Amino acid sequence: EAKRAGEGHVRLFDAPMNLRFVERARLRQALPEALARGEFSLVYQPQQTLGRGHTLGCEALLRWQHPDLGLTAPEVFIPVAEDCGLIVPIGAWVLEQACRQATRWPDGQSVAVNVSAVQLHSGLLVQQVQHALEASGLAPGRLELELTESALIDGEEKVRPTLERLRALGVRLAIDDFGTGYSSLSYLQRLPIDRLKIDRSFVMALTTPEAADRSLAAAVVRIARTLEMDTVAEGVESLDLLPQLRALGCDMVQGYAIARPMPADALLDWLRQARGA
Ligand code: C2E
Ligand code: MG
Ligand code: MG
Ligand code: MG
Protein backbone atom coordinates (compact mmCIF):
# COMPACT_ATOMS: atom_id res chain seq x y z
CA GLU A 1 0.00 0.00 0.00
CA ALA A 2 2.69 2.43 1.05
CA LYS A 3 4.54 1.74 -2.13
CA ARG A 4 1.47 2.42 -4.23
CA ALA A 5 0.85 5.66 -2.38
CA GLY A 6 4.49 6.55 -2.96
CA GLU A 7 4.10 5.95 -6.67
CA GLY A 8 1.01 8.11 -6.74
CA HIS A 9 2.92 10.84 -5.03
CA VAL A 10 5.81 10.59 -7.48
CA ARG A 11 3.41 10.87 -10.38
CA LEU A 12 2.36 14.30 -9.15
CA PHE A 13 5.86 15.55 -9.82
CA ASP A 14 6.65 13.56 -12.95
CA ALA A 15 8.78 15.11 -15.64
CA PRO A 16 6.20 16.84 -17.87
CA MET A 17 4.37 18.27 -14.86
CA ASN A 18 7.59 19.54 -13.36
CA LEU A 19 8.63 21.03 -16.69
CA ARG A 20 5.36 22.87 -16.98
CA PHE A 21 5.86 24.24 -13.48
CA VAL A 22 9.38 25.42 -14.27
CA GLU A 23 8.20 26.86 -17.58
CA ARG A 24 5.43 28.83 -15.93
CA ALA A 25 7.90 30.21 -13.41
CA ARG A 26 10.16 31.30 -16.28
CA LEU A 27 7.25 32.92 -18.07
CA ARG A 28 6.22 34.72 -14.91
CA GLN A 29 9.72 36.13 -14.66
CA ALA A 30 9.97 37.20 -18.29
CA LEU A 31 6.47 38.62 -18.69
CA PRO A 32 6.90 41.93 -16.79
CA GLU A 33 9.67 42.98 -19.21
CA ALA A 34 7.88 41.87 -22.36
CA LEU A 35 5.85 45.02 -23.06
CA ALA A 36 8.75 47.42 -22.58
CA ARG A 37 11.03 45.25 -24.71
CA GLY A 38 8.56 45.17 -27.58
CA GLU A 39 8.21 41.38 -27.53
CA PHE A 40 4.48 41.39 -28.25
CA SER A 41 2.93 41.59 -31.67
CA LEU A 42 -0.49 41.05 -33.17
CA VAL A 43 -1.55 38.83 -36.03
CA TYR A 44 -4.91 39.23 -37.75
CA GLN A 45 -7.36 36.67 -39.09
CA PRO A 46 -10.03 37.73 -41.62
CA GLN A 47 -13.74 37.13 -41.02
CA GLN A 48 -15.83 36.75 -44.18
CA THR A 49 -19.51 36.82 -44.95
CA LEU A 50 -20.89 33.47 -46.03
CA GLY A 51 -22.97 35.06 -48.76
CA ARG A 52 -20.49 36.89 -50.99
CA GLY A 53 -17.23 36.20 -49.23
CA HIS A 54 -16.65 39.82 -48.27
CA THR A 55 -14.13 40.46 -45.52
CA LEU A 56 -15.95 42.63 -43.01
CA GLY A 57 -13.42 42.42 -40.22
CA CYS A 58 -10.43 40.69 -38.68
CA GLU A 59 -9.70 39.25 -35.25
CA ALA A 60 -6.51 40.43 -33.56
CA LEU A 61 -4.53 37.62 -31.90
CA LEU A 62 -1.62 38.26 -29.54
CA ARG A 63 1.84 36.75 -30.06
CA TRP A 64 4.77 36.80 -27.62
CA GLN A 65 8.28 36.19 -28.92
CA HIS A 66 10.98 36.13 -26.22
CA PRO A 67 14.68 35.96 -27.26
CA ASP A 68 15.35 32.80 -25.13
CA LEU A 69 11.92 31.31 -24.53
CA GLY A 70 10.90 31.65 -28.17
CA LEU A 71 7.27 31.88 -29.22
CA THR A 72 4.81 31.04 -26.42
CA ALA A 73 1.17 30.27 -27.22
CA PRO A 74 -1.43 32.72 -25.86
CA GLU A 75 -3.22 29.80 -24.22
CA VAL A 76 -0.07 29.36 -22.08
CA PHE A 77 1.01 32.93 -21.28
CA ILE A 78 -2.36 34.67 -20.99
CA PRO A 79 -3.36 32.71 -17.85
CA VAL A 80 0.03 33.64 -16.34
CA ALA A 81 -0.56 37.30 -17.26
CA GLU A 82 -4.01 37.09 -15.69
CA ASP A 83 -2.61 35.63 -12.46
CA CYS A 84 -0.21 38.50 -11.96
CA GLY A 85 -2.52 41.25 -13.25
CA LEU A 86 -0.25 42.08 -16.18
CA ILE A 87 -3.08 41.26 -18.57
CA VAL A 88 -4.53 44.71 -17.79
CA PRO A 89 -1.64 46.77 -19.28
CA ILE A 90 -1.06 44.11 -21.96
CA GLY A 91 -4.75 44.29 -22.90
CA ALA A 92 -4.52 48.08 -23.15
CA TRP A 93 -1.58 47.71 -25.54
CA VAL A 94 -3.52 45.18 -27.65
CA LEU A 95 -6.53 47.52 -27.88
CA GLU A 96 -4.50 50.51 -28.96
CA GLN A 97 -2.35 48.56 -31.42
CA ALA A 98 -5.36 46.81 -33.00
CA CYS A 99 -7.30 50.08 -33.38
CA ARG A 100 -4.30 51.79 -34.98
CA GLN A 101 -3.87 48.95 -37.47
CA ALA A 102 -7.55 48.88 -38.37
CA THR A 103 -7.44 52.53 -39.46
CA ARG A 104 -5.16 51.37 -42.33
CA TRP A 105 -7.54 48.75 -43.73
CA PRO A 106 -8.89 49.58 -47.18
CA ASP A 107 -12.65 49.13 -46.81
CA GLY A 108 -13.38 50.21 -43.28
CA GLN A 109 -13.17 46.66 -41.95
CA SER A 110 -13.66 46.26 -38.23
CA VAL A 111 -11.29 44.71 -35.72
CA ALA A 112 -12.24 42.18 -33.05
CA VAL A 113 -10.14 42.22 -29.87
CA ASN A 114 -10.17 39.47 -27.22
CA VAL A 115 -10.78 40.78 -23.72
CA SER A 116 -9.77 38.76 -20.67
CA ALA A 117 -12.17 38.33 -17.75
CA VAL A 118 -9.59 40.02 -15.51
CA GLN A 119 -9.47 43.00 -17.85
CA LEU A 120 -13.27 43.18 -17.97
CA HIS A 121 -13.51 43.17 -14.18
CA SER A 122 -10.57 45.56 -13.64
CA GLY A 123 -12.78 48.66 -13.78
CA LEU A 124 -10.36 50.06 -16.37
CA LEU A 125 -11.76 48.59 -19.58
CA VAL A 126 -14.06 51.46 -20.61
CA GLN A 127 -11.21 53.93 -20.09
CA GLN A 128 -8.82 51.70 -22.06
CA VAL A 129 -11.26 51.43 -24.94
CA GLN A 130 -11.92 55.17 -24.97
CA HIS A 131 -8.20 55.85 -25.01
CA ALA A 132 -7.54 53.37 -27.85
CA LEU A 133 -10.33 54.91 -29.95
CA GLU A 134 -9.13 58.47 -29.33
CA ALA A 135 -5.45 57.74 -29.88
CA SER A 136 -6.11 55.87 -33.13
CA GLY A 137 -9.05 57.87 -34.47
CA LEU A 138 -10.88 54.61 -35.26
CA ALA A 139 -14.67 54.93 -35.52
CA PRO A 140 -16.12 53.09 -32.49
CA GLY A 141 -18.42 51.03 -34.72
CA ARG A 142 -15.31 49.39 -36.19
CA LEU A 143 -14.21 47.94 -32.83
CA GLU A 144 -15.67 44.70 -31.52
CA LEU A 145 -14.78 43.15 -28.17
CA GLU A 146 -14.80 39.36 -27.76
CA LEU A 147 -15.81 38.26 -24.27
CA THR A 148 -16.19 34.78 -22.82
CA GLU A 149 -19.31 33.41 -21.18
CA SER A 150 -17.59 32.86 -17.85
CA ALA A 151 -16.36 36.46 -17.82
CA LEU A 152 -19.95 37.63 -18.25
CA ILE A 153 -21.47 35.34 -15.66
CA ASP A 154 -19.12 36.06 -12.76
CA GLY A 155 -20.59 39.21 -11.29
CA GLU A 156 -23.12 39.85 -14.03
CA GLU A 157 -24.53 42.77 -12.03
CA LYS A 158 -21.20 44.57 -12.22
CA VAL A 159 -20.56 43.56 -15.80
CA ARG A 160 -23.81 44.89 -17.22
CA PRO A 161 -23.10 48.61 -16.62
CA THR A 162 -19.64 48.15 -18.13
CA LEU A 163 -21.12 46.55 -21.24
CA GLU A 164 -23.76 49.25 -21.46
CA ARG A 165 -21.11 51.97 -21.32
CA LEU A 166 -19.13 50.22 -24.06
CA ARG A 167 -22.26 49.91 -26.18
CA ALA A 168 -23.01 53.60 -25.59
CA LEU A 169 -19.57 54.39 -27.03
CA GLY A 170 -20.67 52.56 -30.18
CA VAL A 171 -18.45 49.50 -29.69
CA ARG A 172 -19.87 46.06 -30.59
CA LEU A 173 -19.79 43.03 -28.28
CA ALA A 174 -19.40 39.37 -29.15
CA ILE A 175 -19.30 36.16 -27.12
CA ASP A 176 -16.32 33.99 -27.98
CA ASP A 177 -16.32 30.16 -27.97
CA PHE A 178 -20.05 30.30 -27.39
CA GLY A 179 -21.57 27.17 -25.86
CA THR A 180 -18.45 25.90 -24.12
CA GLY A 181 -18.39 28.04 -21.01
CA TYR A 182 -21.65 28.02 -19.15
CA SER A 183 -24.91 26.17 -19.23
CA SER A 184 -27.37 28.98 -18.49
CA LEU A 185 -28.77 31.03 -21.35
CA SER A 186 -30.77 33.53 -19.35
CA TYR A 187 -27.88 36.00 -19.09
CA LEU A 188 -27.88 36.37 -22.88
CA GLN A 189 -31.20 38.14 -22.77
CA ARG A 190 -30.09 40.56 -20.08
CA LEU A 191 -26.79 41.68 -21.60
CA PRO A 192 -26.28 43.87 -24.67
CA ILE A 193 -24.59 41.40 -27.03
CA ASP A 194 -24.37 41.70 -30.84
CA ARG A 195 -22.78 38.45 -31.93
CA LEU A 196 -22.16 34.82 -30.97
CA LYS A 197 -19.03 33.04 -32.15
CA ILE A 198 -19.81 29.37 -32.71
CA ASP A 199 -17.04 27.42 -31.03
CA ARG A 200 -14.67 25.47 -33.26
CA SER A 201 -15.68 22.18 -31.62
CA PHE A 202 -19.28 22.61 -32.84
CA VAL A 203 -18.05 23.60 -36.31
CA MET A 204 -15.81 20.52 -36.47
CA ALA A 205 -18.72 18.36 -35.39
CA LEU A 206 -20.47 19.28 -38.65
CA THR A 207 -18.13 16.84 -40.40
CA THR A 208 -19.23 13.87 -38.27
CA PRO A 209 -22.01 11.49 -39.29
CA GLU A 210 -23.77 11.83 -35.92
CA ALA A 211 -26.87 14.00 -36.35
CA ALA A 212 -26.80 14.89 -32.65
CA ASP A 213 -23.25 16.28 -32.92
CA ARG A 214 -24.12 18.23 -36.04
CA SER A 215 -27.15 19.84 -34.41
CA LEU A 216 -25.19 21.96 -31.92
CA ALA A 217 -24.03 24.55 -34.47
CA ALA A 218 -27.63 24.79 -35.71
CA ALA A 219 -28.83 25.33 -32.14
CA VAL A 220 -26.39 28.21 -31.63
CA VAL A 221 -27.57 29.87 -34.85
CA ARG A 222 -31.18 29.55 -33.71
CA ILE A 223 -30.42 31.06 -30.30
CA ALA A 224 -28.64 33.96 -31.99
CA ARG A 225 -31.55 34.53 -34.38
CA THR A 226 -34.06 34.51 -31.55
CA LEU A 227 -32.09 37.14 -29.68
CA GLU A 228 -31.32 39.20 -32.82
CA MET A 229 -27.61 38.51 -32.77
CA ASP A 230 -25.46 37.40 -35.67
CA THR A 231 -23.09 34.44 -35.81
CA VAL A 232 -19.49 33.74 -36.79
CA ALA A 233 -18.37 30.13 -37.24
CA GLU A 234 -14.86 29.78 -35.78
CA GLY A 235 -12.14 27.35 -36.83
CA VAL A 236 -13.45 26.63 -40.32
CA GLU A 237 -10.69 24.39 -41.68
CA SER A 238 -12.37 23.21 -44.87
CA LEU A 239 -14.29 24.99 -47.61
CA ASP A 240 -16.57 21.92 -47.73
CA LEU A 241 -18.21 23.28 -44.57
CA LEU A 242 -19.44 26.47 -46.23
CA PRO A 243 -22.62 25.07 -47.83
CA GLN A 244 -23.64 23.48 -44.54
CA LEU A 245 -23.00 26.65 -42.57
CA ARG A 246 -24.89 28.66 -45.18
CA ALA A 247 -27.82 26.26 -44.91
CA LEU A 248 -27.87 26.76 -41.13
CA GLY A 249 -28.17 30.51 -41.65
CA CYS A 250 -24.78 31.32 -40.15
CA ASP A 251 -23.62 34.85 -41.14
CA MET A 252 -19.82 34.79 -41.12
CA VAL A 253 -16.87 32.41 -41.21
CA GLN A 254 -13.36 32.54 -39.83
CA GLY A 255 -10.68 29.84 -40.06
CA TYR A 256 -7.66 28.37 -41.79
CA ALA A 257 -9.77 27.57 -44.89
CA ILE A 258 -10.21 31.32 -45.47
CA ALA A 259 -6.89 32.57 -44.10
CA ARG A 260 -4.41 31.89 -41.30
CA PRO A 261 -3.76 34.71 -38.83
CA MET A 262 -1.06 36.97 -40.33
CA PRO A 263 1.09 39.97 -39.42
CA ALA A 264 -0.22 43.47 -40.14
CA ASP A 265 1.68 44.02 -43.40
CA ALA A 266 0.78 40.63 -44.87
CA LEU A 267 -2.84 41.28 -43.96
CA LEU A 268 -2.81 44.60 -45.85
CA ASP A 269 -1.62 42.76 -48.98
CA TRP A 270 -4.22 40.05 -48.42
CA LEU A 271 -7.05 42.56 -48.03
CA ARG A 272 -6.00 44.44 -51.18
CA GLN A 273 -5.79 41.20 -53.14
CA ALA A 274 -9.14 39.93 -51.86
CA ARG A 275 -10.68 43.23 -52.94
CA GLY A 276 -9.16 43.04 -56.40
CA ALA A 277 -10.24 39.42 -56.89
P1 C2E B 1 -9.90 32.59 -29.71
O1 C2E B 1 -10.17 34.02 -29.44
O2 C2E B 1 -11.06 31.66 -29.73
O3 C2E B 1 -9.12 32.59 -31.09
C1 C2E B 1 -9.20 31.57 -32.05
C2 C2E B 1 -7.98 30.69 -32.03
O4 C2E B 1 -8.14 29.65 -33.00
C3 C2E B 1 -6.69 31.39 -32.39
O5 C2E B 1 -5.64 30.75 -31.67
C4 C2E B 1 -6.57 31.11 -33.89
O6 C2E B 1 -5.24 31.21 -34.37
C5 C2E B 1 -7.08 29.69 -33.93
N1 C2E B 1 -7.65 29.35 -35.24
C6 C2E B 1 -8.15 30.14 -36.21
N2 C2E B 1 -8.62 29.44 -37.25
C7 C2E B 1 -8.43 28.15 -36.95
C8 C2E B 1 -8.72 26.91 -37.65
O7 C2E B 1 -9.25 26.88 -38.75
N3 C2E B 1 -8.38 25.77 -37.00
C9 C2E B 1 -7.78 25.76 -35.77
N4 C2E B 1 -7.46 24.60 -35.23
N5 C2E B 1 -7.51 26.89 -35.09
C10 C2E B 1 -7.83 28.07 -35.67
P2 C2E B 1 -4.51 31.59 -30.89
O8 C2E B 1 -4.10 32.77 -31.70
O9 C2E B 1 -3.48 30.62 -30.48
O10 C2E B 1 -5.29 32.13 -29.62
C11 C2E B 1 -5.78 31.26 -28.67
C12 C2E B 1 -6.63 31.98 -27.67
O11 C2E B 1 -5.87 32.88 -26.89
C13 C2E B 1 -7.75 32.82 -28.28
O12 C2E B 1 -8.84 32.01 -28.64
C14 C2E B 1 -8.04 33.77 -27.15
O13 C2E B 1 -8.90 33.16 -26.20
C15 C2E B 1 -6.68 33.96 -26.53
N6 C2E B 1 -6.10 35.23 -27.02
C16 C2E B 1 -5.44 35.48 -28.17
N7 C2E B 1 -5.08 36.78 -28.25
C17 C2E B 1 -5.56 37.38 -27.13
C18 C2E B 1 -5.51 38.73 -26.62
O14 C2E B 1 -5.01 39.69 -27.23
N8 C2E B 1 -6.08 38.93 -25.38
C19 C2E B 1 -6.68 37.92 -24.68
N9 C2E B 1 -7.20 38.20 -23.48
N10 C2E B 1 -6.76 36.66 -25.15
C20 C2E B 1 -6.19 36.38 -26.35
MG1 MG C 1 -11.50 35.33 -30.02
MG1 MG D 1 -12.89 31.54 -30.11
MG1 MG E 1 -10.62 29.93 -27.91
XYZ file of C-alpha atoms and ligand atoms in Angstrom:
326
model
C 0.000 0.000 0.000
C 2.693 2.432 1.053
C 4.543 1.738 -2.128
C 1.469 2.421 -4.226
C 0.846 5.662 -2.377
C 4.485 6.545 -2.965
C 4.100 5.949 -6.669
C 1.011 8.105 -6.739
C 2.916 10.838 -5.031
C 5.806 10.592 -7.475
C 3.408 10.866 -10.382
C 2.356 14.303 -9.153
C 5.857 15.545 -9.818
C 6.654 13.564 -12.947
C 8.784 15.110 -15.643
C 6.201 16.838 -17.867
C 4.367 18.274 -14.865
C 7.591 19.543 -13.363
C 8.630 21.031 -16.687
C 5.363 22.866 -16.979
C 5.855 24.243 -13.478
C 9.379 25.423 -14.268
C 8.199 26.864 -17.576
C 5.428 28.828 -15.935
C 7.899 30.212 -13.406
C 10.164 31.303 -16.281
C 7.245 32.917 -18.074
C 6.217 34.717 -14.911
C 9.721 36.130 -14.661
C 9.969 37.197 -18.289
C 6.469 38.620 -18.694
C 6.898 41.931 -16.789
C 9.667 42.975 -19.209
C 7.882 41.865 -22.360
C 5.848 45.020 -23.059
C 8.752 47.417 -22.580
C 11.028 45.248 -24.712
C 8.559 45.172 -27.576
C 8.212 41.380 -27.533
C 4.480 41.393 -28.253
C 2.925 41.590 -31.675
C -0.494 41.055 -33.172
C -1.551 38.825 -36.031
C -4.907 39.232 -37.746
C -7.357 36.671 -39.092
C -10.030 37.735 -41.619
C -13.744 37.135 -41.018
C -15.832 36.748 -44.179
C -19.509 36.821 -44.954
C -20.886 33.466 -46.034
C -22.974 35.062 -48.756
C -20.494 36.891 -50.988
C -17.231 36.199 -49.229
C -16.646 39.823 -48.274
C -14.129 40.458 -45.521
C -15.955 42.632 -43.009
C -13.419 42.416 -40.216
C -10.428 40.693 -38.680
C -9.703 39.248 -35.251
C -6.506 40.433 -33.560
C -4.531 37.624 -31.900
C -1.624 38.262 -29.541
C 1.843 36.746 -30.061
C 4.773 36.804 -27.619
C 8.279 36.194 -28.917
C 10.976 36.131 -26.215
C 14.675 35.958 -27.256
C 15.352 32.801 -25.129
C 11.919 31.312 -24.535
C 10.896 31.647 -28.171
C 7.268 31.880 -29.215
C 4.809 31.044 -26.423
C 1.167 30.271 -27.218
C -1.428 32.723 -25.856
C -3.217 29.800 -24.220
C -0.072 29.364 -22.081
C 1.011 32.933 -21.279
C -2.363 34.671 -20.989
C -3.359 32.705 -17.846
C 0.027 33.639 -16.337
C -0.555 37.304 -17.257
C -4.014 37.090 -15.693
C -2.614 35.633 -12.462
C -0.206 38.502 -11.957
C -2.516 41.248 -13.253
C -0.251 42.077 -16.183
C -3.078 41.262 -18.574
C -4.527 44.713 -17.787
C -1.639 46.771 -19.280
C -1.063 44.112 -21.957
C -4.746 44.291 -22.900
C -4.520 48.083 -23.154
C -1.585 47.712 -25.542
C -3.521 45.185 -27.654
C -6.530 47.516 -27.881
C -4.498 50.510 -28.959
C -2.352 48.563 -31.422
C -5.358 46.806 -32.998
C -7.301 50.076 -33.383
C -4.302 51.792 -34.976
C -3.868 48.949 -37.467
C -7.552 48.882 -38.370
C -7.441 52.531 -39.464
C -5.156 51.373 -42.329
C -7.537 48.745 -43.734
C -8.892 49.580 -47.181
C -12.654 49.133 -46.814
C -13.382 50.208 -43.279
C -13.167 46.656 -41.949
C -13.657 46.256 -38.229
C -11.286 44.708 -35.718
C -12.236 42.182 -33.050
C -10.144 42.222 -29.869
C -10.167 39.473 -27.217
C -10.779 40.776 -23.720
C -9.772 38.759 -20.666
C -12.167 38.334 -17.752
C -9.591 40.015 -15.506
C -9.471 43.004 -17.846
C -13.273 43.178 -17.971
C -13.505 43.169 -14.177
C -10.573 45.561 -13.644
C -12.775 48.656 -13.777
C -10.363 50.063 -16.371
C -11.763 48.586 -19.578
C -14.058 51.461 -20.606
C -11.208 53.927 -20.095
C -8.818 51.704 -22.064
C -11.259 51.427 -24.945
C -11.915 55.167 -24.972
C -8.199 55.848 -25.009
C -7.541 53.372 -27.846
C -10.327 54.912 -29.953
C -9.127 58.474 -29.335
C -5.449 57.742 -29.884
C -6.107 55.871 -33.132
C -9.045 57.865 -34.474
C -10.885 54.613 -35.262
C -14.671 54.926 -35.521
C -16.121 53.092 -32.488
C -18.419 51.028 -34.719
C -15.311 49.391 -36.187
C -14.213 47.937 -32.832
C -15.667 44.695 -31.519
C -14.784 43.145 -28.171
C -14.798 39.362 -27.758
C -15.806 38.257 -24.274
C -16.187 34.777 -22.815
C -19.306 33.411 -21.185
C -17.594 32.858 -17.851
C -16.358 36.459 -17.818
C -19.954 37.634 -18.246
C -21.467 35.336 -15.659
C -19.121 36.060 -12.763
C -20.591 39.210 -11.293
C -23.121 39.849 -14.027
C -24.531 42.765 -12.029
C -21.198 44.574 -12.220
C -20.559 43.558 -15.797
C -23.813 44.888 -17.215
C -23.103 48.611 -16.619
C -19.641 48.153 -18.127
C -21.122 46.550 -21.242
C -23.757 49.247 -21.462
C -21.114 51.971 -21.319
C -19.134 50.216 -24.059
C -22.260 49.907 -26.177
C -23.006 53.600 -25.593
C -19.570 54.390 -27.030
C -20.675 52.563 -30.179
C -18.455 49.498 -29.693
C -19.873 46.060 -30.591
C -19.785 43.033 -28.284
C -19.399 39.366 -29.153
C -19.303 36.164 -27.116
C -16.318 33.987 -27.982
C -16.317 30.156 -27.973
C -20.054 30.302 -27.393
C -21.568 27.175 -25.862
C -18.446 25.905 -24.124
C -18.385 28.037 -21.013
C -21.647 28.017 -19.151
C -24.911 26.173 -19.228
C -27.371 28.977 -18.490
C -28.767 31.029 -21.345
C -30.771 33.533 -19.354
C -27.883 35.996 -19.086
C -27.885 36.371 -22.876
C -31.198 38.137 -22.766
C -30.095 40.555 -20.083
C -26.792 41.675 -21.597
C -26.282 43.871 -24.667
C -24.587 41.396 -27.035
C -24.369 41.699 -30.837
C -22.782 38.449 -31.930
C -22.157 34.819 -30.967
C -19.027 33.035 -32.146
C -19.809 29.365 -32.713
C -17.041 27.424 -31.027
C -14.666 25.471 -33.256
C -15.676 22.178 -31.625
C -19.282 22.612 -32.844
C -18.051 23.597 -36.305
C -15.807 20.519 -36.470
C -18.720 18.357 -35.388
C -20.473 19.280 -38.650
C -18.131 16.845 -40.400
C -19.226 13.869 -38.268
C -22.014 11.486 -39.293
C -23.772 11.830 -35.919
C -26.866 14.001 -36.346
C -26.798 14.890 -32.649
C -23.249 16.278 -32.923
C -24.122 18.231 -36.036
C -27.151 19.836 -34.413
C -25.188 21.964 -31.925
C -24.033 24.551 -34.471
C -27.626 24.787 -35.706
C -28.828 25.327 -32.145
C -26.395 28.212 -31.627
C -27.567 29.870 -34.848
C -31.182 29.551 -33.707
C -30.421 31.060 -30.296
C -28.643 33.961 -31.987
C -31.547 34.526 -34.377
C -34.063 34.508 -31.554
C -32.092 37.143 -29.675
C -31.322 39.198 -32.823
C -27.605 38.508 -32.768
C -25.460 37.395 -35.670
C -23.088 34.442 -35.808
C -19.486 33.736 -36.791
C -18.370 30.125 -37.238
C -14.861 29.778 -35.785
C -12.140 27.347 -36.828
C -13.450 26.625 -40.320
C -10.695 24.393 -41.678
C -12.370 23.209 -44.866
C -14.289 24.987 -47.610
C -16.566 21.920 -47.727
C -18.213 23.278 -44.575
C -19.440 26.468 -46.227
C -22.618 25.068 -47.834
C -23.640 23.476 -44.536
C -22.999 26.652 -42.572
C -24.885 28.656 -45.176
C -27.825 26.262 -44.911
C -27.868 26.759 -41.132
C -28.170 30.508 -41.646
C -24.781 31.323 -40.154
C -23.622 34.847 -41.139
C -19.820 34.794 -41.124
C -16.873 32.405 -41.211
C -13.355 32.540 -39.834
C -10.683 29.844 -40.058
C -7.662 28.369 -41.793
C -9.766 27.574 -44.889
C -10.215 31.324 -45.469
C -6.888 32.567 -44.104
C -4.413 31.894 -41.298
C -3.761 34.706 -38.831
C -1.061 36.968 -40.326
C 1.094 39.968 -39.423
C -0.221 43.473 -40.140
C 1.683 44.022 -43.402
C 0.776 40.625 -44.870
C -2.841 41.282 -43.963
C -2.813 44.599 -45.847
C -1.620 42.764 -48.980
C -4.220 40.046 -48.425
C -7.053 42.565 -48.034
C -5.999 44.438 -51.181
C -5.789 41.197 -53.142
C -9.137 39.929 -51.856
C -10.684 43.225 -52.938
C -9.165 43.040 -56.404
C -10.241 39.423 -56.895
P -9.902 32.586 -29.711
O -10.173 34.017 -29.439
O -11.059 31.665 -29.731
O -9.123 32.588 -31.094
C -9.200 31.571 -32.047
C -7.985 30.686 -32.025
O -8.140 29.652 -33.001
C -6.687 31.393 -32.395
O -5.638 30.749 -31.674
C -6.568 31.113 -33.886
O -5.244 31.207 -34.373
C -7.076 29.688 -33.931
N -7.652 29.348 -35.237
C -8.146 30.140 -36.207
N -8.617 29.444 -37.246
C -8.427 28.145 -36.952
C -8.719 26.913 -37.654
O -9.250 26.880 -38.751
N -8.380 25.767 -37.000
C -7.782 25.762 -35.771
N -7.462 24.601 -35.229
N -7.506 26.887 -35.086
C -7.827 28.068 -35.669
P -4.513 31.588 -30.892
O -4.099 32.770 -31.696
O -3.478 30.623 -30.479
O -5.286 32.128 -29.622
C -5.782 31.257 -28.672
C -6.633 31.976 -27.666
O -5.870 32.883 -26.894
C -7.750 32.823 -28.281
O -8.835 32.015 -28.643
C -8.041 33.771 -27.148
O -8.896 33.163 -26.203
C -6.677 33.960 -26.534
N -6.095 35.227 -27.024
C -5.438 35.482 -28.170
N -5.085 36.782 -28.252
C -5.559 37.378 -27.131
C -5.511 38.729 -26.616
O -5.011 39.695 -27.234
N -6.080 38.927 -25.381
C -6.678 37.924 -24.682
N -7.205 38.204 -23.479
N -6.757 36.658 -25.145
C -6.195 36.385 -26.354
Mg -11.503 35.325 -30.019
Mg -12.893 31.540 -30.105
Mg -10.619 29.932 -27.911
